[in-house]
Each structure stands twice: as C-alpha cells, then as structure tokens.
Amino acid sequence: MLKIFDPVLAALLQVPGEPRDPSGDAEDVLTFKAAPGFYRYRLLRGAVLPAIAFGIAVVSVLAYSRLHRVPDQLGWLAVVETVGLTLAGIRVLMSFLLVGLDYRYRWYKVGQQSLRIREGVFNVREMTMTFANIQNMGITQGPLQRLFGIADLQVQSAGGGGAGAPGAERDVAAGMHVATFRGVENAAELRNLISERLRRYKSAGLGDHEERDRDLTERSDAQAADRRELLIELVREMRRLRLVALGRAPSPPASQGP
C-alpha cells in the first residue's frame, strides 16, 4: 500500500532509476534485486527495533515519574507521553517508506565482463567492477540474516575497474575494494555464476592484460638489446676503419680469388 508514495519520494529525493547494463552482451546481463527477506530484515532493524526502543524509553520515563510520585503540576507527563508516541509513530512510518524505497530502487547487475551495483536513497552509490580485477569472493551471514534466509556476497578487487568509485567500500587492512550484493537468498549460486563468468572472461583472453603487457615489455627489451649490440658493432667498425685510414692499424687482408 505504501508503494503509491514511491514515485513522489523518489522524485523529491532525486533517486535515479535502473542503471545501464555493464559492458558486454546485453542478452547475457543478469539483472536482479535483493530478496524479499532483505526488506523484512531492514524493516526489523531500521523501523521496528528502534520504535520499540523509543517506546520503552518513553514508558520508562513515565513509569519512573509515577513510581516516585514526581509532581506534575504543569502536566508535563502527558506532554511527554503524547510527543513520545507521536514521534515513535512518525519514525515507524518514515522508516517503512524509506526502507521500501531503498529496497525497490536497489539494483544488481552481472554481465559477461563486469558487475554493477547501485544502492542508497539519500546517498546513491554506484560502482562497476571488471572481472579482470576480482581477487576474492566471500559470503557473510549473521543470525538475523539466517532467520530471514538471506546473506551478503562480498566481491573484492585490488583496484581499477571502478573500484575507486563512490560505492566501493575500502578494506584498509587487506588493501582491497569491496562490492557487496546485500540481502540475496542465493549467495552461493551467485558466487558460482560470477566464478564461471570470470573463468570464461580470462580463458577468452580478455583478462590477461598483465601477461600481454609483460610479453610486450620483454619483446621491446629484446629489440632494444639487439639495437644496442648493432650500434656497438657499428662503432667498433668505424673506429677500426679510421685507424686504417690513419695508417695505425693493418688493413684487412685483400681477398684472394680462387
């Protein structure tokens, strides 16, 4: 029912729509969203639990005041109760709206050569990571995530391919950049899919830029060495001819006919 407010909120917050597909064959781009359990998980963490905590705080203040018979000549207890419950209700309503907007405007895309993630409502974060730079993948799942049947797939990159763009989390200890598919229910299958496409990418010769660069460098070094040897031999021959011209060195023996 609250979905009817999505277009209005998205327009007010200027939330962009679906991002472009990553590079590669558009027919092979897998586009998907977070699992429905992620929406319930975010509601519990972002709306229900804070509202319960706020309500407990309000009730505790009122209970303490009545237990200790704090005088209420100005009726402030009724004001605290009214304001507290009103704020709790507004907090829950806004959380429902923003969590729903974040869930429906969250995009995950996996192509043949790279992946793309866009998330966020107030601060929209988007990043692209090419398969050539992927170093590691891992799945994380906390107790609440297990309850809702979801997990996070983290893809780590050593740099490049958008790893330094906004939205790329930085793992300082490992010196890596991290892209996270949050709240997916098939994290292991998604990891296997990316691994398979990564193998295809490298076997097709698209991911061996470093090897090609190394081969080109070695070939260039070999050619430079050959040129140096040729120049050295040429200088030696010119010096010998100069000495011959000055009469300081024997001239080369004349070739005799058969």
PDB file of C-alpha atoms in Angstrom:
ATOM      1  CA  MET A   1       0.000   0.000   0.000  1.00  0.00           C
ATOM      2  CA  LEU A   2       2.882   2.355   0.802  1.00  0.00           C
ATOM      3  CA  LYS A   3       4.267   1.747  -2.710  1.00  0.00           C
ATOM      4  CA  ILE A   4       1.995   4.512  -4.008  1.00  0.00           C
ATOM      5  CA  PHE A   5       4.290   7.045  -2.296  1.00  0.00           C
ATOM      6  CA  ASP A   6       7.410   5.680  -4.033  1.00  0.00           C
ATOM      7  CA  PRO A   7       7.264   7.886  -7.158  1.00  0.00           C
ATOM      8  CA  VAL A   8       6.720  11.021  -5.042  1.00  0.00           C
ATOM      9  CA  LEU A   9       9.563  10.218  -2.637  1.00  0.00           C
ATOM     10  CA  ALA A  10      11.863   9.162  -5.480  1.00  0.00           C
ATOM     11  CA  ALA A  11      11.183  12.454  -7.273  1.00  0.00           C
ATOM     12  CA  LEU A  12      11.760  14.507  -4.108  1.00  0.00           C
ATOM     13  CA  LEU A  13      14.996  12.691  -3.280  1.00  0.00           C
ATOM     14  CA  GLN A  14      16.016  12.504  -6.976  1.00  0.00           C
ATOM     15  CA  VAL A  15      16.653   8.774  -6.797  1.00  0.00           C
ATOM     16  CA  PRO A  16      17.760   7.534 -10.268  1.00  0.00           C
ATOM     17  CA  GLY A  17      16.049   4.640 -11.988  1.00  0.00           C
ATOM     18  CA  GLU A  18      17.575   1.455 -13.339  1.00  0.00           C
ATOM     19  CA  PRO A  19      21.290   1.828 -14.148  1.00  0.00           C
ATOM     20  CA  ARG A  20      22.760   0.973 -17.531  1.00  0.00           C
ATOM     21  CA  ASP A  21      23.931  -2.553 -18.195  1.00  0.00           C
ATOM     22  CA  PRO A  22      27.640  -3.211 -17.704  1.00  0.00           C
ATOM     23  CA  SER A  23      29.756  -3.666 -20.817  1.00  0.00           C
ATOM     24  CA  GLY A  24      29.249  -6.847 -22.801  1.00  0.00           C
ATOM     25  CA  ASP A  25      26.387  -8.664 -24.485  1.00  0.00           C
ATOM     26  CA  ALA A  26      23.121  -7.172 -23.186  1.00  0.00           C
ATOM     27  CA  GLU A  27      21.362 -10.525 -23.563  1.00  0.00           C
ATOM     28  CA  ASP A  28      23.732 -12.116 -21.036  1.00  0.00           C
ATOM     29  CA  VAL A  29      23.344  -9.447 -18.344  1.00  0.00           C
ATOM     30  CA  LEU A  30      21.661 -10.819 -15.222  1.00  0.00           C
ATOM     31  CA  THR A  31      19.582  -8.103 -13.527  1.00  0.00           C
ATOM     32  CA  PHE A  32      18.054  -8.807 -10.117  1.00  0.00           C
ATOM     33  CA  LYS A  33      17.100  -7.275  -6.766  1.00  0.00           C
ATOM     34  CA  ALA A  34      17.628  -8.170  -3.147  1.00  0.00           C
ATOM     35  CA  ALA A  35      15.451 -10.963  -1.728  1.00  0.00           C
ATOM     36  CA  PRO A  36      12.095 -10.185  -0.066  1.00  0.00           C
ATOM     37  CA  GLY A  37      13.629 -11.329   3.210  1.00  0.00           C
ATOM     38  CA  PHE A  38      16.050  -8.396   2.956  1.00  0.00           C
ATOM     39  CA  TYR A  39      13.101  -5.981   3.030  1.00  0.00           C
ATOM     40  CA  ARG A  40      11.737  -7.587   6.222  1.00  0.00           C
ATOM     41  CA  TYR A  41      15.240  -7.696   7.705  1.00  0.00           C
ATOM     42  CA  ARG A  42      15.759  -3.974   7.071  1.00  0.00           C
ATOM     43  CA  LEU A  43      12.313  -3.159   8.466  1.00  0.00           C
ATOM     44  CA  LEU A  44      13.096  -5.039  11.652  1.00  0.00           C
ATOM     45  CA  ARG A  45      16.450  -3.309  12.090  1.00  0.00           C
ATOM     46  CA  GLY A  46      15.517   0.134  10.778  1.00  0.00           C
ATOM     47  CA  ALA A  47      11.916   0.568  11.941  1.00  0.00           C
ATOM     48  CA  VAL A  48      10.580  -1.962  14.406  1.00  0.00           C
ATOM     49  CA  LEU A  49      13.511  -2.290  16.819  1.00  0.00           C
ATOM     50  CA  PRO A  50      14.204   1.496  17.038  1.00  0.00           C
ATOM     51  CA  ALA A  51      10.488   2.171  17.561  1.00  0.00           C
ATOM     52  CA  ILE A  52      10.364  -0.438  20.329  1.00  0.00           C
ATOM     53  CA  ALA A  53      13.477   1.063  21.960  1.00  0.00           C
ATOM     54  CA  PHE A  54      11.978   4.568  21.752  1.00  0.00           C
ATOM     55  CA  GLY A  55       8.667   3.355  23.197  1.00  0.00           C
ATOM     56  CA  ILE A  56      10.464   1.596  26.060  1.00  0.00           C
ATOM     57  CA  ALA A  57      12.340   4.821  26.830  1.00  0.00           C
ATOM     58  CA  VAL A  58       9.088   6.827  26.941  1.00  0.00           C
ATOM     59  CA  VAL A  59       7.329   4.233  29.100  1.00  0.00           C
ATOM     60  CA  SER A  60      10.350   4.075  31.426  1.00  0.00           C
ATOM     61  CA  VAL A  61      10.259   7.843  31.982  1.00  0.00           C
ATOM     62  CA  LEU A  62       6.531   7.765  32.729  1.00  0.00           C
ATOM     63  CA  ALA A  63       6.813   4.713  34.990  1.00  0.00           C
ATOM     64  CA  TYR A  64       9.703   6.283  36.937  1.00  0.00           C
ATOM     65  CA  SER A  65       7.744   9.508  37.383  1.00  0.00           C
ATOM     66  CA  ARG A  66       4.648   7.741  38.672  1.00  0.00           C
ATOM     67  CA  LEU A  67       6.554   5.290  40.836  1.00  0.00           C
ATOM     68  CA  HIS A  68       8.451   8.067  42.563  1.00  0.00           C
ATOM     69  CA  ARG A  69       5.388  10.312  42.542  1.00  0.00           C
ATOM     70  CA  VAL A  70       7.102  13.137  40.748  1.00  0.00           C
ATOM     71  CA  PRO A  71       4.842  16.201  40.935  1.00  0.00           C
ATOM     72  CA  ASP A  72       3.140  17.037  37.665  1.00  0.00           C
ATOM     73  CA  GLN A  73       1.590  20.408  38.255  1.00  0.00           C
ATOM     74  CA  LEU A  74       2.201  21.507  34.666  1.00  0.00           C
ATOM     75  CA  GLY A  75       1.024  18.229  33.112  1.00  0.00           C
ATOM     76  CA  TRP A  76       4.385  17.557  31.501  1.00  0.00           C
ATOM     77  CA  LEU A  77       3.972  13.788  31.798  1.00  0.00           C
ATOM     78  CA  ALA A  78       1.013  13.868  29.465  1.00  0.00           C
ATOM     79  CA  VAL A  79       3.028  16.048  27.060  1.00  0.00           C
ATOM     80  CA  VAL A  80       5.966  13.607  27.130  1.00  0.00           C
ATOM     81  CA  GLU A  81       3.652  10.690  26.516  1.00  0.00           C
ATOM     82  CA  THR A  82       1.883  12.388  23.614  1.00  0.00           C
ATOM     83  CA  VAL A  83       5.035  13.727  21.968  1.00  0.00           C
ATOM     84  CA  GLY A  84       6.912  10.467  22.504  1.00  0.00           C
ATOM     85  CA  LEU A  85       4.217   8.283  20.975  1.00  0.00           C
ATOM     86  CA  THR A  86       3.753  10.740  18.091  1.00  0.00           C
ATOM     87  CA  LEU A  87       7.476  10.746  17.296  1.00  0.00           C
ATOM     88  CA  ALA A  88       7.589   6.959  17.527  1.00  0.00           C
ATOM     89  CA  GLY A  89       4.706   6.719  15.062  1.00  0.00           C
ATOM     90  CA  ILE A  90       6.363   9.165  12.638  1.00  0.00           C
ATOM     91  CA  ARG A  91       9.645   7.271  12.975  1.00  0.00           C
ATOM     92  CA  VAL A  92       7.984   3.985  12.093  1.00  0.00           C
ATOM     93  CA  LEU A  93       6.087   5.496   9.130  1.00  0.00           C
ATOM     94  CA  MET A  94       9.204   7.186   7.683  1.00  0.00           C
ATOM     95  CA  SER A  95      11.246   4.045   8.184  1.00  0.00           C
ATOM     96  CA  PHE A  96       8.655   1.985   6.336  1.00  0.00           C
ATOM     97  CA  LEU A  97       8.682   4.456   3.446  1.00  0.00           C
ATOM     98  CA  LEU A  98      12.476   4.825   3.195  1.00  0.00           C
ATOM     99  CA  VAL A  99      13.254   1.130   3.695  1.00  0.00           C
ATOM    100  CA  GLY A 100      10.735   0.261   0.995  1.00  0.00           C
ATOM    101  CA  LEU A 101      12.199   2.881  -1.348  1.00  0.00           C
ATOM    102  CA  ASP A 102      15.730   1.618  -0.744  1.00  0.00           C
ATOM    103  CA  TYR A 103      14.622  -1.960  -1.394  1.00  0.00           C
ATOM    104  CA  ARG A 104      12.785  -1.213  -4.634  1.00  0.00           C
ATOM    105  CA  TYR A 105      15.459   1.127  -6.056  1.00  0.00           C
ATOM    106  CA  ARG A 106      18.370  -1.219  -5.307  1.00  0.00           C
ATOM    107  CA  TRP A 107      19.894  -2.792  -8.434  1.00  0.00           C
ATOM    108  CA  TYR A 108      22.316  -5.642  -9.026  1.00  0.00           C
ATOM    109  CA  LYS A 109      23.697  -6.474 -12.494  1.00  0.00           C
ATOM    110  CA  VAL A 110      26.176  -9.167 -13.552  1.00  0.00           C
ATOM    111  CA  GLY A 111      27.439  -9.161 -17.147  1.00  0.00           C
ATOM    112  CA  GLN A 112      29.990 -11.221 -19.038  1.00  0.00           C
ATOM    113  CA  GLN A 113      32.871  -8.853 -18.307  1.00  0.00           C
ATOM    114  CA  SER A 114      31.892  -6.845 -15.229  1.00  0.00           C
ATOM    115  CA  LEU A 115      29.315  -6.334 -12.482  1.00  0.00           C
ATOM    116  CA  ARG A 116      27.436  -3.223 -11.366  1.00  0.00           C
ATOM    117  CA  ILE A 117      25.730  -2.350  -8.069  1.00  0.00           C
ATOM    118  CA  ARG A 118      23.589   0.665  -7.231  1.00  0.00           C
ATOM    119  CA  GLU A 119      22.128   1.289  -3.778  1.00  0.00           C
ATOM    120  CA  GLY A 120      21.074   4.065  -1.435  1.00  0.00           C
ATOM    121  CA  VAL A 121      18.346   6.692  -1.235  1.00  0.00           C
ATOM    122  CA  PHE A 122      19.852   9.837   0.296  1.00  0.00           C
ATOM    123  CA  ASN A 123      23.375   8.979  -0.840  1.00  0.00           C
ATOM    124  CA  VAL A 124      23.140   6.997  -4.064  1.00  0.00           C
ATOM    125  CA  ARG A 125      26.180   4.761  -4.527  1.00  0.00           C
ATOM    126  CA  GLU A 126      27.021   3.007  -7.780  1.00  0.00           C
ATOM    127  CA  MET A 127      30.113   1.061  -8.735  1.00  0.00           C
ATOM    128  CA  THR A 128      31.334  -1.151 -11.546  1.00  0.00           C
ATOM    129  CA  MET A 129      33.969  -3.839 -11.091  1.00  0.00           C
ATOM    130  CA  THR A 130      35.564  -5.633 -14.024  1.00  0.00           C
ATOM    131  CA  PHE A 131      36.267  -9.349 -13.731  1.00  0.00           C
ATOM    132  CA  ALA A 132      39.938  -8.770 -14.590  1.00  0.00           C
ATOM    133  CA  ASN A 133      40.428  -7.105 -11.185  1.00  0.00           C
ATOM    134  CA  ILE A 134      38.465  -9.503  -8.969  1.00  0.00           C
ATOM    135  CA  GLN A 135      40.717 -11.109  -6.372  1.00  0.00           C
ATOM    136  CA  ASN A 136      38.373 -12.840  -3.936  1.00  0.00           C
ATOM    137  CA  MET A 137      34.719 -13.504  -3.067  1.00  0.00           C
ATOM    138  CA  GLY A 138      33.172 -14.310   0.306  1.00  0.00           C
ATOM    139  CA  ILE A 139      29.741 -14.818   1.883  1.00  0.00           C
ATOM    140  CA  THR A 140      28.763 -13.300   5.238  1.00  0.00           C
ATOM    141  CA  GLN A 141      25.593 -14.144   7.177  1.00  0.00           C
ATOM    142  CA  GLY A 142      24.613 -13.052  10.671  1.00  0.00           C
ATOM    143  CA  PRO A 143      21.978 -14.594  12.977  1.00  0.00           C
ATOM    144  CA  LEU A 144      19.211 -12.232  11.840  1.00  0.00           C
ATOM    145  CA  GLN A 145      20.121 -12.823   8.207  1.00  0.00           C
ATOM    146  CA  ARG A 146      19.874 -16.585   8.735  1.00  0.00           C
ATOM    147  CA  LEU A 147      16.434 -16.030  10.269  1.00  0.00           C
ATOM    148  CA  PHE A 148      15.267 -14.300   7.066  1.00  0.00           C
ATOM    149  CA  GLY A 149      17.126 -16.666   4.713  1.00  0.00           C
ATOM    150  CA  ILE A 150      19.478 -14.065   3.222  1.00  0.00           C
ATOM    151  CA  ALA A 151      23.222 -13.408   3.062  1.00  0.00           C
ATOM    152  CA  ASP A 152      25.714 -10.868   1.679  1.00  0.00           C
ATOM    153  CA  LEU A 153      28.127 -11.702  -1.119  1.00  0.00           C
ATOM    154  CA  GLN A 154      31.306  -9.604  -0.988  1.00  0.00           C
ATOM    155  CA  VAL A 155      33.454  -9.276  -4.119  1.00  0.00           C
ATOM    156  CA  GLN A 156      36.945  -7.938  -3.534  1.00  0.00           C
ATOM    157  CA  SER A 157      39.076  -6.153  -6.092  1.00  0.00           C
ATOM    158  CA  ALA A 158      42.685  -4.989  -5.859  1.00  0.00           C
ATOM    159  CA  GLY A 159      41.856  -1.806  -7.804  1.00  0.00           C
ATOM    160  CA  GLY A 160      40.778  -0.449 -11.176  1.00  0.00           C
ATOM    161  CA  GLY A 161      37.526  -1.146 -12.982  1.00  0.00           C
ATOM    162  CA  GLY A 162      35.579   1.345 -10.901  1.00  0.00           C
ATOM    163  CA  ALA A 163      36.940   0.056  -7.602  1.00  0.00           C
ATOM    164  CA  GLY A 164      37.805   3.585  -6.565  1.00  0.00           C
ATOM    165  CA  ALA A 165      34.404   4.959  -7.462  1.00  0.00           C
ATOM    166  CA  PRO A 166      31.761   6.036  -4.926  1.00  0.00           C
ATOM    167  CA  GLY A 167      30.119   2.936  -3.549  1.00  0.00           C
ATOM    168  CA  ALA A 168      33.300   0.902  -3.399  1.00  0.00           C
ATOM    169  CA  GLU A 169      33.872   0.026   0.229  1.00  0.00           C
ATOM    170  CA  ARG A 170      37.515   0.097   1.293  1.00  0.00           C
ATOM    171  CA  ASP A 171      39.036  -2.796   3.233  1.00  0.00           C
ATOM    172  CA  VAL A 172      42.054  -0.950   4.608  1.00  0.00           C
ATOM    173  CA  ALA A 173      43.589  -3.963   6.343  1.00  0.00           C
ATOM    174  CA  ALA A 174      43.606  -6.054   3.168  1.00  0.00           C
ATOM    175  CA  GLY A 175      44.232  -3.140   0.807  1.00  0.00           C
ATOM    176  CA  MET A 176      41.191  -4.171  -1.227  1.00  0.00           C
ATOM    177  CA  HIS A 177      37.983  -2.593  -2.530  1.00  0.00           C
ATOM    178  CA  VAL A 178      34.737  -4.405  -1.815  1.00  0.00           C
ATOM    179  CA  ALA A 179      31.438  -4.543  -3.731  1.00  0.00           C
ATOM    180  CA  THR A 180      28.603  -6.151  -1.758  1.00  0.00           C
ATOM    181  CA  PHE A 181      25.455  -7.833  -3.027  1.00  0.00           C
ATOM    182  CA  ARG A 182      23.379  -7.290   0.110  1.00  0.00           C
ATOM    183  CA  GLY A 183      20.440  -9.423   1.133  1.00  0.00           C
ATOM    184  CA  VAL A 184      20.485 -12.103  -1.584  1.00  0.00           C
ATOM    185  CA  GLU A 185      18.945 -15.505  -0.921  1.00  0.00           C
ATOM    186  CA  ASN A 186      21.135 -17.434  -3.380  1.00  0.00           C
ATOM    187  CA  ALA A 187      24.561 -16.087  -2.441  1.00  0.00           C
ATOM    188  CA  ALA A 188      26.373 -19.380  -3.171  1.00  0.00           C
ATOM    189  CA  GLU A 189      24.755 -19.702  -6.618  1.00  0.00           C
ATOM    190  CA  LEU A 190      25.589 -16.076  -7.409  1.00  0.00           C
ATOM    191  CA  ARG A 191      29.201 -16.643  -6.370  1.00  0.00           C
ATOM    192  CA  ASN A 192      29.387 -19.712  -8.627  1.00  0.00           C
ATOM    193  CA  LEU A 193      27.906 -17.721 -11.530  1.00  0.00           C
ATOM    194  CA  ILE A 194      30.461 -14.937 -11.155  1.00  0.00           C
ATOM    195  CA  SER A 195      33.257 -17.518 -10.841  1.00  0.00           C
ATOM    196  CA  GLU A 196      32.131 -19.217 -14.044  1.00  0.00           C
ATOM    197  CA  ARG A 197      31.928 -15.936 -15.951  1.00  0.00           C
ATOM    198  CA  LEU A 198      35.308 -14.954 -14.525  1.00  0.00           C
ATOM    199  CA  ARG A 199      36.826 -18.170 -15.898  1.00  0.00           C
ATOM    200  CA  ARG A 200      35.251 -17.566 -19.302  1.00  0.00           C
ATOM    201  CA  TYR A 201      36.469 -13.982 -19.283  1.00  0.00           C
ATOM    202  CA  LYS A 202      40.062 -14.992 -18.630  1.00  0.00           C
ATOM    203  CA  SER A 203      40.035 -18.021 -20.939  1.00  0.00           C
ATOM    204  CA  ALA A 204      38.773 -15.793 -23.773  1.00  0.00           C
ATOM    205  CA  GLY A 205      41.920 -13.674 -23.406  1.00  0.00           C
ATOM    206  CA  LEU A 206      40.057 -10.697 -22.001  1.00  0.00           C
ATOM    207  CA  GLY A 207      41.591 -10.847 -18.581  1.00  0.00           C
ATOM    208  CA  ASP A 208      45.262 -11.371 -19.392  1.00  0.00           C
ATOM    209  CA  HIS A 209      46.196  -7.712 -19.867  1.00  0.00           C
ATOM    210  CA  GLU A 210      49.083  -8.020 -17.442  1.00  0.00           C
ATOM    211  CA  GLU A 211      50.512 -11.037 -19.289  1.00  0.00           C
ATOM    212  CA  ARG A 212      50.193  -9.279 -22.648  1.00  0.00           C
ATOM    213  CA  ASP A 213      51.826  -6.159 -21.255  1.00  0.00           C
ATOM    214  CA  ARG A 214      54.644  -8.260 -19.811  1.00  0.00           C
ATOM    215  CA  ASP A 215      55.186 -10.010 -23.157  1.00  0.00           C
ATOM    216  CA  LEU A 216      55.249  -6.676 -24.973  1.00  0.00           C
ATOM    217  CA  THR A 217      57.725  -5.278 -22.466  1.00  0.00           C
ATOM    218  CA  GLU A 218      60.011  -8.311 -22.787  1.00  0.00           C
ATOM    219  CA  ARG A 219      59.824  -8.144 -26.586  1.00  0.00           C
ATOM    220  CA  SER A 220      60.627  -4.426 -26.546  1.00  0.00           C
ATOM    221  CA  ASP A 221      63.576  -5.014 -24.205  1.00  0.00           C
ATOM    222  CA  ALA A 222      64.938  -7.745 -26.504  1.00  0.00           C
ATOM    223  CA  GLN A 223      64.646  -5.479 -29.532  1.00  0.00           C
ATOM    224  CA  ALA A 224      66.372  -2.658 -27.654  1.00  0.00           C
ATOM    225  CA  ALA A 225      69.222  -5.013 -26.699  1.00  0.00           C
ATOM    226  CA  ASP A 226      69.641  -6.070 -30.333  1.00  0.00           C
ATOM    227  CA  ARG A 227      69.788  -2.436 -31.418  1.00  0.00           C
ATOM    228  CA  ARG A 228      72.417  -1.682 -28.773  1.00  0.00           C
ATOM    229  CA  GLU A 229      74.569  -4.604 -29.931  1.00  0.00           C
ATOM    230  CA  LEU A 230      74.278  -3.437 -33.545  1.00  0.00           C
ATOM    231  CA  LEU A 231      75.274   0.119 -32.631  1.00  0.00           C
ATOM    232  CA  ILE A 232      78.237  -1.111 -30.582  1.00  0.00           C
ATOM    233  CA  GLU A 233      79.451  -3.265 -33.509  1.00  0.00           C
ATOM    234  CA  LEU A 234      78.990  -0.338 -35.901  1.00  0.00           C
ATOM    235  CA  VAL A 235      81.029   1.997 -33.662  1.00  0.00           C
ATOM    236  CA  ARG A 236      83.813  -0.591 -33.410  1.00  0.00           C
ATOM    237  CA  GLU A 237      83.937  -0.977 -37.199  1.00  0.00           C
ATOM    238  CA  MET A 238      84.045   2.791 -37.704  1.00  0.00           C
ATOM    239  CA  ARG A 239      86.940   3.101 -35.248  1.00  0.00           C
ATOM    240  CA  ARG A 240      88.879   0.312 -36.993  1.00  0.00           C
ATOM    241  CA  LEU A 241      88.365   1.957 -40.403  1.00  0.00           C
ATOM    242  CA  ARG A 242      89.549   5.289 -39.008  1.00  0.00           C
ATOM    243  CA  LEU A 243      92.744   3.690 -37.693  1.00  0.00           C
ATOM    244  CA  VAL A 244      93.309   2.017 -41.055  1.00  0.00           C
ATOM    245  CA  ALA A 245      92.908   5.365 -42.808  1.00  0.00           C
ATOM    246  CA  LEU A 246      95.485   6.930 -40.482  1.00  0.00           C
ATOM    247  CA  GLY A 247      97.906   4.056 -41.049  1.00  0.00           C
ATOM    248  CA  ARG A 248      97.847   2.986 -37.418  1.00  0.00           C
ATOM    249  CA  ALA A 249      96.281  -0.360 -37.969  1.00  0.00           C
ATOM    250  CA  PRO A 250      96.828  -3.031 -40.576  1.00  0.00           C
ATOM    251  CA  SER A 251      94.321  -3.002 -43.327  1.00  0.00           C
ATOM    252  CA  PRO A 252      92.199  -6.080 -43.682  1.00  0.00           C
ATOM    253  CA  PRO A 253      93.765  -8.717 -45.912  1.00  0.00           C
ATOM    254  CA  ALA A 254      92.644  -8.496 -49.508  1.00  0.00           C
ATOM    255  CA  SER A 255      90.501 -11.334 -50.538  1.00  0.00           C
ATOM    256  CA  GLN A 256      92.225 -13.700 -52.940  1.00  0.00           C
ATOM    257  CA  GLY A 257      90.458 -15.235 -55.809  1.00  0.00           C
ATOM    258  CA  PRO A 258      90.155 -18.965 -56.225  1.00  0.00           C
TER     259      PRO A 258
END
